[in-house]
Amino acid sequence: MTPSAVGRLEAAGLIVGDDGLARPPWAAVDPLLRTYYDTEWGMPVRDERGMFERLALECFQAGLSWATILRKREAFRAAFRGFDPDTVAAFADDDIERLLADSGIIRNRAKIVATIRNAAATIALRPEGGLAGFIWSFQPAATPAPCSVAEIPTISAASIALSKALRSRGFSFVGPVTMHALMEATGIVDTHVLGSHRRGSSGVWPGQ
């Protein structure tokens, strides 16, 4: 990469790594976040369990850093039995107490209870095509095309509509900002900066 190309990317708020690839600041330094950004973030998630896991993790992330959640991801998977909605929906009071005693996860009673209720709401969506199909139905006609990190939106009309629709179906901790993050993470929108090596990698949206 030429010095002028590096300069353009850095002017857009991206950080060029030692591998010559440009990433947003949140994904540029921590090895775990860097790998997550390079291999998973923004890739389509279309199965129920996968989408429920992402929804649950975004719920727990509210008010915290994503790095915190990502480091605890395997503990979350173990604690919530692989995020199988049928299993989680059947959790009782003793399961809530078990989760509150689990130092490997975020021990927030409101978020734990919300995840259990969201599992039941996920099951209720199955006759209508399921959670993943429901969330993907809010895919907008166009995706953002930020030229810099500063231009990346944190909320959208689509995420506001998705939040409202999920709440009407019994989901909680699904605010518009949280739902925008979910839509970014699961490929429903592509908010990679133009010129990033990840732009268009989902196959859902064109690269430029």
Coordinates of C-alpha atoms in Angstrom, one line a residue:
M1 CA 0.0 0.0 0.0
T2 CA 1.4 3.4 -1.0
P3 CA 1.9 6.1 1.6
S4 CA -0.8 8.2 -0.1
A5 CA -3.3 5.3 0.2
V6 CA -2.4 4.8 3.9
G7 CA -2.9 8.5 4.4
R8 CA -6.3 8.5 2.8
L9 CA -7.4 5.6 5.0
E10 CA -6.0 7.1 8.2
A11 CA -7.7 10.4 7.3
A12 CA -11.0 8.4 7.2
G13 CA -10.4 7.4 10.8
L14 CA -9.2 3.9 10.0
I15 CA -6.0 2.3 11.4
V16 CA -3.7 0.5 9.0
G17 CA -2.3 -2.6 10.7
D18 CA 1.1 -4.3 10.3
D19 CA -0.6 -6.6 7.8
G20 CA -1.5 -3.6 5.6
L21 CA -5.2 -3.8 6.2
A22 CA -7.3 -0.9 7.5
R23 CA -9.7 -1.4 10.3
P24 CA -11.9 0.9 12.5
P25 CA -10.3 1.9 15.9
W26 CA -12.5 -0.6 17.9
A27 CA -11.1 -3.5 15.8
A28 CA -7.6 -2.4 15.2
V29 CA -5.6 -3.3 18.3
D30 CA -7.1 -6.1 20.5
P31 CA -6.3 -9.4 18.8
L32 CA -9.7 -10.9 19.7
L33 CA -11.6 -7.9 18.3
R34 CA -9.4 -7.9 15.2
T35 CA -10.1 -11.5 14.4
Y36 CA -13.8 -11.0 15.1
Y37 CA -13.9 -8.0 12.7
D38 CA -12.0 -9.8 10.0
T39 CA -13.9 -13.1 10.1
E40 CA -17.3 -12.7 11.6
W41 CA -18.7 -9.2 12.1
G42 CA -21.0 -8.2 9.3
M43 CA -21.4 -11.7 7.9
P44 CA -25.0 -12.9 7.4
V45 CA -26.7 -14.9 10.2
R46 CA -29.9 -16.5 9.0
D47 CA -30.5 -19.4 11.5
E48 CA -32.6 -19.1 14.6
R49 CA -30.1 -20.2 17.2
G50 CA -27.4 -18.0 15.7
M51 CA -29.6 -14.9 15.6
F52 CA -30.9 -15.6 19.1
E53 CA -27.3 -15.8 20.4
R54 CA -26.5 -12.5 18.7
L55 CA -29.6 -10.9 20.1
A56 CA -28.9 -12.1 23.6
L57 CA -25.3 -10.9 23.5
E58 CA -26.3 -7.5 22.2
C59 CA -28.7 -7.3 25.1
F60 CA -26.0 -8.0 27.6
Q61 CA -23.6 -5.6 25.8
A62 CA -25.9 -2.6 26.5
G63 CA -23.9 -0.1 28.5
L64 CA -20.7 -2.2 28.2
S65 CA -17.9 -2.7 25.7
W66 CA -18.2 -5.4 23.0
A67 CA -14.8 -6.6 24.0
T68 CA -16.1 -7.5 27.4
I69 CA -18.9 -9.6 25.9
L70 CA -16.7 -11.2 23.3
R71 CA -14.2 -12.4 26.0
K72 CA -17.1 -13.9 27.9
R73 CA -18.8 -15.4 24.9
E74 CA -17.9 -19.1 25.5
A75 CA -19.0 -18.7 29.1
F76 CA -22.3 -17.2 27.9
R77 CA -22.7 -20.2 25.6
A78 CA -22.2 -22.7 28.4
A79 CA -24.4 -20.8 30.8
F80 CA -27.3 -20.4 28.4
R81 CA -26.9 -24.0 27.0
G82 CA -25.8 -23.1 23.6
F83 CA -28.5 -20.4 23.3
D84 CA -31.1 -23.0 22.3
P85 CA -34.3 -21.0 22.5
D86 CA -36.4 -24.0 23.7
T87 CA -34.0 -24.7 26.5
V88 CA -33.6 -21.1 27.6
A89 CA -37.3 -20.5 27.5
A90 CA -37.7 -23.3 30.0
F91 CA -35.3 -21.7 32.5
A92 CA -36.8 -21.4 36.0
D93 CA -35.9 -19.5 39.2
D94 CA -33.1 -21.9 40.0
D95 CA -31.6 -21.2 36.6
I96 CA -31.7 -17.5 37.2
E97 CA -29.9 -18.0 40.5
R98 CA -27.4 -20.2 38.8
L99 CA -26.7 -17.5 36.2
L100 CA -26.5 -14.8 38.9
A101 CA -23.8 -16.9 40.6
D102 CA -21.8 -17.4 37.4
S103 CA -18.8 -15.1 37.4
G104 CA -18.1 -16.0 33.8
I105 CA -21.0 -13.9 32.4
I106 CA -22.5 -10.5 33.1
R107 CA -24.6 -11.0 36.3
N108 CA -27.4 -8.6 35.6
R109 CA -30.8 -10.0 36.7
A110 CA -32.8 -7.8 34.3
K111 CA -30.8 -8.9 31.3
I112 CA -30.9 -12.5 32.3
V113 CA -34.7 -12.4 32.8
A114 CA -35.0 -10.5 29.5
T115 CA -33.0 -13.2 27.7
I116 CA -35.3 -15.9 29.0
R117 CA -38.4 -14.0 27.9
N118 CA -36.8 -13.3 24.6
A119 CA -36.3 -17.0 24.1
A120 CA -40.1 -17.6 24.6
A121 CA -40.8 -14.7 22.2
T122 CA -38.5 -16.3 19.7
I123 CA -40.4 -19.6 19.9
A124 CA -43.7 -17.6 19.4
L125 CA -42.3 -16.3 16.1
R126 CA -41.8 -19.7 14.5
P127 CA -45.2 -19.9 12.8
E128 CA -44.4 -16.6 11.1
G129 CA -41.1 -17.8 9.7
G130 CA -38.9 -17.5 12.8
L131 CA -36.7 -14.9 14.5
A132 CA -34.1 -14.6 11.8
G133 CA -36.6 -14.1 9.0
F134 CA -38.5 -11.6 11.1
I135 CA -35.3 -9.5 11.7
W136 CA -34.1 -9.8 8.1
S137 CA -37.5 -8.5 6.9
F138 CA -36.4 -5.1 8.2
Q139 CA -33.4 -5.0 5.8
P140 CA -33.5 -1.5 4.3
A141 CA -33.5 -0.9 0.5
A142 CA -30.0 0.7 0.8
T143 CA -27.1 0.4 3.2
P144 CA -25.0 3.3 4.5
A145 CA -21.9 4.2 2.6
P146 CA -19.7 6.0 5.1
C147 CA -16.5 7.6 3.8
S148 CA -15.1 7.9 7.3
V149 CA -15.5 6.4 10.7
A150 CA -17.2 9.6 11.8
E151 CA -20.0 9.0 9.2
I152 CA -20.9 5.5 10.5
P153 CA -24.5 5.7 11.9
T154 CA -25.4 4.3 15.3
I155 CA -29.2 4.2 14.6
S156 CA -31.5 4.1 11.6
A157 CA -35.1 4.2 10.5
A158 CA -34.8 0.4 10.0
S159 CA -33.5 -0.2 13.5
I160 CA -36.2 2.0 15.0
A161 CA -38.8 0.0 13.2
L162 CA -37.3 -3.3 14.2
S163 CA -37.1 -2.3 17.8
K164 CA -40.7 -1.3 17.9
A165 CA -41.8 -4.5 16.1
L166 CA -39.8 -6.8 18.5
R167 CA -41.1 -5.0 21.5
S168 CA -44.7 -5.5 20.3
R169 CA -43.8 -9.3 20.1
G170 CA -42.7 -9.4 23.7
F171 CA -39.0 -8.8 23.4
S172 CA -37.1 -6.5 25.7
F173 CA -33.6 -4.8 25.8
V174 CA -34.1 -4.3 22.0
G175 CA -33.7 -0.6 21.8
P176 CA -33.0 1.1 18.4
V177 CA -29.3 1.5 19.0
T178 CA -28.9 -2.1 20.1
M179 CA -30.9 -3.3 17.1
H180 CA -28.7 -1.2 14.7
A181 CA -25.7 -2.9 16.2
L182 CA -27.4 -6.3 15.7
M183 CA -28.1 -5.4 12.0
E184 CA -24.5 -4.4 11.5
A185 CA -23.2 -7.5 13.1
T186 CA -25.4 -9.9 11.2
G187 CA -24.9 -8.5 7.7
I188 CA -28.4 -6.8 7.4
V189 CA -26.6 -3.5 6.8
D190 CA -23.0 -3.0 5.7
T191 CA -21.4 0.0 7.6
H192 CA -17.8 -0.8 6.8
V193 CA -16.1 2.4 5.5
L194 CA -15.7 2.6 1.8
G195 CA -12.3 1.3 0.9
S196 CA -12.1 -1.1 3.8
H197 CA -11.1 -4.6 3.0
R198 CA -14.3 -5.8 4.6
R199 CA -16.7 -3.7 2.6
G200 CA -19.0 -5.9 0.6
S201 CA -17.6 -9.1 2.2
S202 CA -21.0 -10.3 3.3
G203 CA -22.2 -10.8 -0.2
V204 CA -25.4 -9.1 0.7
W205 CA -24.3 -5.6 -0.4
P206 CA -21.9 -4.5 -3.2
G207 CA -18.4 -3.6 -2.1
Q208 CA -18.5 0.1 -3.1

